[in-house]
Amino acid sequence: MYKNSSTWKEIPGEITTPKGYVASAIHAGIKPGSTRKDLALLYSLNPARGAGLFTTNRVVAAPVRVCRQHLAESRGRIQAVVVNSGNANACTGRPGFIAAQQTAKEVAKVLGVSRSSVLVASTGVIGQPLPLERIQIAIRPLKGLLCFEGGRDFSEAILTTDTRPKVCVLQSRLGRESLTLAGVAKGAGMIHPRMATMLAFLTTDAAISTPLLRAALKTAVDESFNRLTVDGDTSTNDSVLLFANGAAGVEEISKRGKPFEHFQDGLAQVCTSLAQMIARDGEGASKFITITVAGARTASQAEMVARAISNSPLVKTAIAGADANWGRIICAAGYSGASIDPDRIDIGLCGVQVCRRGQQIAFDELRTKQLLSGPEIRIDLNLNQGTQQARMWTCDLTEGYIRINAAYRT
Amino acid sequence: MYKNSSTWKEIPGEITTPKGYVASAIHAGIKPGSTRKDLALLYSLNPARGAGLFTTNRVVAAPVRVCRQHLAESRGRIQAVVVNSGNANACTGRPGFIAAQQTAKEVAKVLGVSRSSVLVASTGVIGQPLPLERIQIAIRPLKGLLCFEGGRDFSEAILTTDTRPKVCVLQSRLGRESLTLAGVAKGAGMIHPRMATMLAFLTTDAAISTPLLRAALKTAVDESFNRLTVDGDTSTNDSVLLFANGAAGVEEISKRGKPFEHFQDGLAQVCTSLAQMIARDGEGASKFITITVAGARTASQAEMVARAISNSPLVKTAIAGADANWGRIICAAGYSGASIDPDRIDIGLCGVQVCRRGQQIAFDELRTKQLLSGPEIRIDLNLNQGTQQARMWTCDLTEGYIRINAAYRT
């Protein structure tokens, strides 16, 4: 049944495509002056197993603290998440924490579920009081709008500076049954997740025990959202939440083995797909960049090099300018903290080798410039020191990033 | 004689203002298409004591390796430095190293001094072969141009994307005698020095033993160039070189004590002044930003917080937009790695308190916006955890940075 672990197929859909999930969104008026939908609700008709991963920033937004509390109190039995955009509810002190708790409590009440089975997430400006009353007024209508087609509205209401929704749905047929995995994410700036990302919500109708769900999420996030950077800023609100409600009617995954590996595989695919969508939609981005560092002594050395390159504004502006400026790439490798040997490094740009053993080699500048003018950029390094590798995704750094962020709050 | 350690006074002048130094510059045609002066020479008429600090990047440019070798061979007895802009001579392999050695050797020959008393420095594009022949042709005329008024030409010839020369001269009267300290620097991008900066050359007519000269330079650089960031990229060519030729005729400083402290004081002032000039002239910069983090448990915790804020593109674009977006500041403090407590942090912007104990307080937004629209920005944090502090300098991040760096190489 699970012979081939790559049987997950991407299908059109939304976060409500797995069985047993409904969603909705509404304009609550959280950000002054905006007319967009800014409050969203996801609800599993059955109690689901849940797992979450959150920001490693020491400044932790109120909704993240409420999520941690509720996941602990409910022992991972969750049923809903309510999300607002337009306000991060971070650095809002005790009133902000109470506002997040109150939001969860009132959603629980209208849904008729326990308070601790409701999670909350927020994204937007840091340090502004959350307008709780506007949320309270909107909760009942938001519940009234819940439907199986509500995933699209949900994916739009959670956006901030994003230019488009980010959704991925995978399906796997198992004889006459099928399992579905879906994910939706938001994020375009303040992106440098370590352990989590801006906001991502994942649903599945698989049945799986809570410890295995947590393990699968951690592995998937390490390979996906944690390989992503837009600007090196780790947010206060990063949250990835995963719901597994068992509504597919497929046997519960309660131990490691083929079924678990299959699930892990699909989850990593969804997360990777969402992480790449975030990089593609990075603030002001015109190009998606994949950095692969091979031939390292250890995976963590490879990651240090890939991370330094992916965070270098000089590399990212060179790519914006379609400039085969490999000197900036080797320079970033040099200050990454990894024990590289510059005289061994090979560098390729979009498949064209431009540097061999630390020195420039003859290459077709014009053709390389053409390749670097495209929307998909590959930077490949071989450190020629070992067999380990790592990969990171990022985007180029353009004047658009500056325009967006010099004007975002006001 | 040394009662008051703050007797250093800034005077107009150049790197040749201390007694016994001559300099010159010439157009050698190192960067194709440019008509600027790009080769410069500084020469001390007497053999000087020398000290140098260099990049911590593992990718080390050829001239840096030659400097280290010559400082070791000559036991810190140096007499000249030859500098080119337009080409970094980094990642140029064995031919690059030989070219740097050859340059020093030929300069030594025309000056009639030992090879190991001549240092070399380069700045410009990484990975391109150094056009040694053009330099060789220019060395004799460069020597012919040496004069006491040559400091100005020197300071201009070493620039790349800098918009102006960076010079600081201090003088201290000691009865009928006087000591002079001078420095010149270049640097505008790829600035995140740790142990050194892009290029800085310091001269003094004080007499001081080599070990004390080294100690003084290390202290001064730690307090100045190492407190500076433009874009978080540490260059392959960072070098600070200090000449002390004793030409003032003042007694040699051969032990710690008042005279040494006095010298140390002036040296730190010159370096600080140059570091601030580099931040002010950061690529595309419209504002100079001083970040002060107080109330930390340790100085290194304070530095981690100040460094994270000074490297955050979101903070730097907010300042470009004159936006009192303190949420991005506290967010950067949170991911800095320091063990801060967000609920204790106070934040001031240009003297206006905007955050108390981790939360927004009422402040005059309009007035703050006016202050943030000026060219000098202060960001002050109090962590309220202890008594230690640290300071960093940086500049705002504007569209100008992107324009310069998307087009720099080609």
mmCIF file of C-alpha atoms in Angstrom, chain A residues 56-60 91-95 125-128 189-190 231-236 283 312-314 317-318 320-321 323-328 330-335 338-340 342 358-360 363 365 369 397-399 401-403 405-406 408-410, chain B residues 56-60 91-95 125-128 189-190 231-236 283 312-314 317-318 320-321 323-328 330-335 338-340 342 358-360 363 365 369 397-399 401-403 405-406 408-410:
data_model
loop_
_atom_site.group_PDB
_atom_site.id
_atom_site.type_symbol
_atom_site.label_atom_id
_atom_site.label_comp_id
_atom_site.label_asym_id
_atom_site.label_seq_id
_atom_site.Cartn_x
_atom_site.Cartn_y
_atom_site.Cartn_z
ATOM 1 C CA THR A 56 12.782 31.479 18.259
ATOM 2 C CA ASN A 57 12.758 35.249 18.750
ATOM 3 C CA ARG A 58 12.878 36.144 22.458
ATOM 4 C CA VAL A 59 10.234 38.762 21.771
ATOM 5 C CA VAL A 60 7.207 36.485 21.477
ATOM 6 C CA CYS A 91 4.786 44.008 22.477
ATOM 7 C CA THR A 92 1.291 44.731 23.700
ATOM 8 C CA GLY A 93 1.837 43.553 27.268
ATOM 9 C CA ARG A 94 -0.779 42.054 29.549
ATOM 10 C CA PRO A 95 -3.711 43.654 27.648
ATOM 11 C CA VAL A 125 2.416 45.816 12.879
ATOM 12 C CA ILE A 126 4.242 45.240 16.166
ATOM 13 C CA GLY A 127 3.441 47.340 19.238
ATOM 14 C CA GLN A 128 -0.076 48.543 18.484
ATOM 15 C CA GLY A 189 9.144 40.353 4.763
ATOM 16 C CA MET A 190 10.720 39.866 8.210
ATOM 17 C CA ASP A 231 15.796 39.709 4.777
ATOM 18 C CA GLY A 232 17.395 37.942 7.730
ATOM 19 C CA ASP A 233 14.841 39.353 10.181
ATOM 20 C CA THR A 234 13.200 36.667 12.362
ATOM 21 C CA SER A 235 9.664 37.735 13.244
ATOM 22 C CA THR A 236 7.986 37.782 16.660
ATOM 23 C CA GLU A 283 9.007 41.934 -0.681
ATOM 24 C CA SER A 312 24.185 38.925 1.777
ATOM 25 C CA PRO A 313 22.659 42.156 0.449
ATOM 26 C CA LEU A 314 25.584 42.439 -1.949
ATOM 27 C CA THR A 317 21.603 43.143 -5.342
ATOM 28 C CA ALA A 318 24.087 41.638 -7.827
ATOM 29 C CA ALA A 320 18.874 41.858 -9.091
ATOM 30 C CA GLY A 321 21.295 43.478 -11.544
ATOM 31 C CA ASP A 323 25.603 40.566 -12.602
ATOM 32 C CA ALA A 324 27.767 37.404 -12.465
ATOM 33 C CA ASN A 325 29.610 38.921 -9.497
ATOM 34 C CA TRP A 326 30.885 35.664 -7.986
ATOM 35 C CA GLY A 327 33.431 37.593 -5.879
ATOM 36 C CA ARG A 328 30.624 38.636 -3.555
ATOM 37 C CA ILE A 330 32.959 33.698 -2.267
ATOM 38 C CA CYS A 331 33.358 36.685 0.048
ATOM 39 C CA ALA A 332 30.152 35.733 1.900
ATOM 40 C CA ALA A 333 31.357 32.120 2.098
ATOM 41 C CA GLY A 334 34.534 33.477 3.649
ATOM 42 C CA TYR A 335 32.819 35.306 6.492
ATOM 43 C CA ALA A 338 32.541 27.840 8.213
ATOM 44 C CA SER A 339 36.103 26.559 7.880
ATOM 45 C CA ILE A 340 36.176 26.771 4.100
ATOM 46 C CA PRO A 342 38.858 29.488 -0.646
ATOM 47 C CA GLY A 358 38.738 30.046 -5.989
ATOM 48 C CA GLN A 359 39.625 31.783 -9.229
ATOM 49 C CA GLN A 360 37.766 33.147 -12.210
ATOM 50 C CA PHE A 363 32.940 31.907 -19.291
ATOM 51 C CA GLU A 365 29.534 36.670 -19.896
ATOM 52 C CA LYS A 369 23.854 37.676 -18.035
ATOM 53 C CA LEU A 397 17.019 42.554 -3.183
ATOM 54 C CA THR A 398 15.474 45.327 -5.211
ATOM 55 C CA GLU A 399 14.367 48.924 -4.815
ATOM 56 C CA TYR A 401 11.923 46.102 -0.891
ATOM 57 C CA ILE A 402 13.031 49.559 0.199
ATOM 58 C CA ARG A 403 9.866 51.219 -1.066
ATOM 59 C CA ASN A 405 9.510 48.895 4.031
ATOM 60 C CA ALA A 406 10.221 52.598 4.193
ATOM 61 C CA TYR A 408 4.905 50.018 5.543
ATOM 62 C CA ARG A 409 3.800 51.133 8.999
ATOM 63 C CA THR A 410 2.605 54.657 8.366
ATOM 64 C CA THR B 56 38.707 38.126 9.593
ATOM 65 C CA ASN B 57 37.189 36.814 6.362
ATOM 66 C CA ARG B 58 38.639 33.400 5.447
ATOM 67 C CA VAL B 59 38.878 34.609 1.885
ATOM 68 C CA VAL B 60 41.921 36.840 2.223
ATOM 69 C CA CYS B 91 40.559 35.321 -5.482
ATOM 70 C CA THR B 92 43.321 35.776 -8.013
ATOM 71 C CA GLY B 93 45.379 32.786 -6.932
ATOM 72 C CA ARG B 94 49.143 32.477 -7.204
ATOM 73 C CA PRO B 95 49.416 35.097 -9.997
ATOM 74 C CA VAL B 125 36.247 44.144 -7.705
ATOM 75 C CA ILE B 126 36.999 40.625 -6.454
ATOM 76 C CA GLY B 127 38.182 37.897 -8.813
ATOM 77 C CA GLN B 128 39.670 39.906 -11.668
ATOM 78 C CA GLY B 189 29.836 49.123 0.942
ATOM 79 C CA MET B 190 30.809 45.581 1.999
ATOM 80 C CA ASP B 231 25.508 46.097 5.047
ATOM 81 C CA GLY B 232 26.793 43.251 7.211
ATOM 82 C CA ASP B 233 29.204 42.052 4.507
ATOM 83 C CA THR B 234 32.787 41.635 5.781
ATOM 84 C CA SER B 235 35.237 42.315 2.960
ATOM 85 C CA THR B 236 38.208 40.243 1.829
ATOM 86 C CA GLU B 283 26.292 53.389 -0.158
ATOM 87 C CA SER B 312 18.403 44.795 10.309
ATOM 88 C CA PRO B 313 17.234 45.870 6.849
ATOM 89 C CA LEU B 314 13.757 46.435 8.292
ATOM 90 C CA THR B 317 14.427 51.031 5.786
ATOM 91 C CA ALA B 318 12.073 52.318 8.515
ATOM 92 C CA ALA B 320 14.947 55.816 5.644
ATOM 93 C CA GLY B 321 11.175 56.360 5.701
ATOM 94 C CA ASP B 323 8.988 55.897 10.504
ATOM 95 C CA ALA B 324 9.047 55.507 14.319
ATOM 96 C CA ASN B 325 8.607 51.755 13.845
ATOM 97 C CA TRP B 326 10.090 50.646 17.183
ATOM 98 C CA GLY B 327 8.487 47.198 16.786
ATOM 99 C CA ARG B 328 11.194 46.301 14.266
ATOM 100 C CA ILE B 330 12.607 45.310 19.602
ATOM 101 C CA CYS B 331 12.127 42.429 17.160
ATOM 102 C CA ALA B 332 15.814 42.626 16.166
ATOM 103 C CA ALA B 333 16.798 42.766 19.855
ATOM 104 C CA GLY B 334 14.733 39.607 20.311
ATOM 105 C CA TYR B 335 16.570 37.581 17.678
ATOM 106 C CA ALA B 338 21.242 38.063 23.751
ATOM 107 C CA SER B 339 19.180 36.947 26.745
ATOM 108 C CA ILE B 340 17.020 40.049 26.828
ATOM 109 C CA PRO B 342 11.318 42.130 26.232
ATOM 110 C CA GLY B 358 8.291 46.571 26.007
ATOM 111 C CA GLN B 359 5.126 48.472 25.187
ATOM 112 C CA GLN B 360 4.208 51.551 23.211
ATOM 113 C CA PHE B 363 4.440 60.121 22.098
ATOM 114 C CA GLU B 365 4.245 61.108 16.304
ATOM 115 C CA LYS B 369 8.702 62.020 12.343
ATOM 116 C CA LEU B 397 19.068 51.534 3.727
ATOM 117 C CA THR B 398 17.748 53.326 0.663
ATOM 118 C CA GLU B 399 17.026 52.654 -2.971
ATOM 119 C CA TYR B 401 22.141 51.183 -2.103
ATOM 120 C CA ILE B 402 20.306 48.887 -4.498
ATOM 121 C CA ARG B 403 21.060 51.058 -7.520
ATOM 122 C CA ASN B 405 25.119 47.480 -6.020
ATOM 123 C CA ALA B 406 22.960 46.116 -8.797
ATOM 124 C CA TYR B 408 28.630 48.101 -9.519
ATOM 125 C CA ARG B 409 30.691 45.431 -11.242
ATOM 126 C CA THR B 410 29.567 45.717 -14.827
#
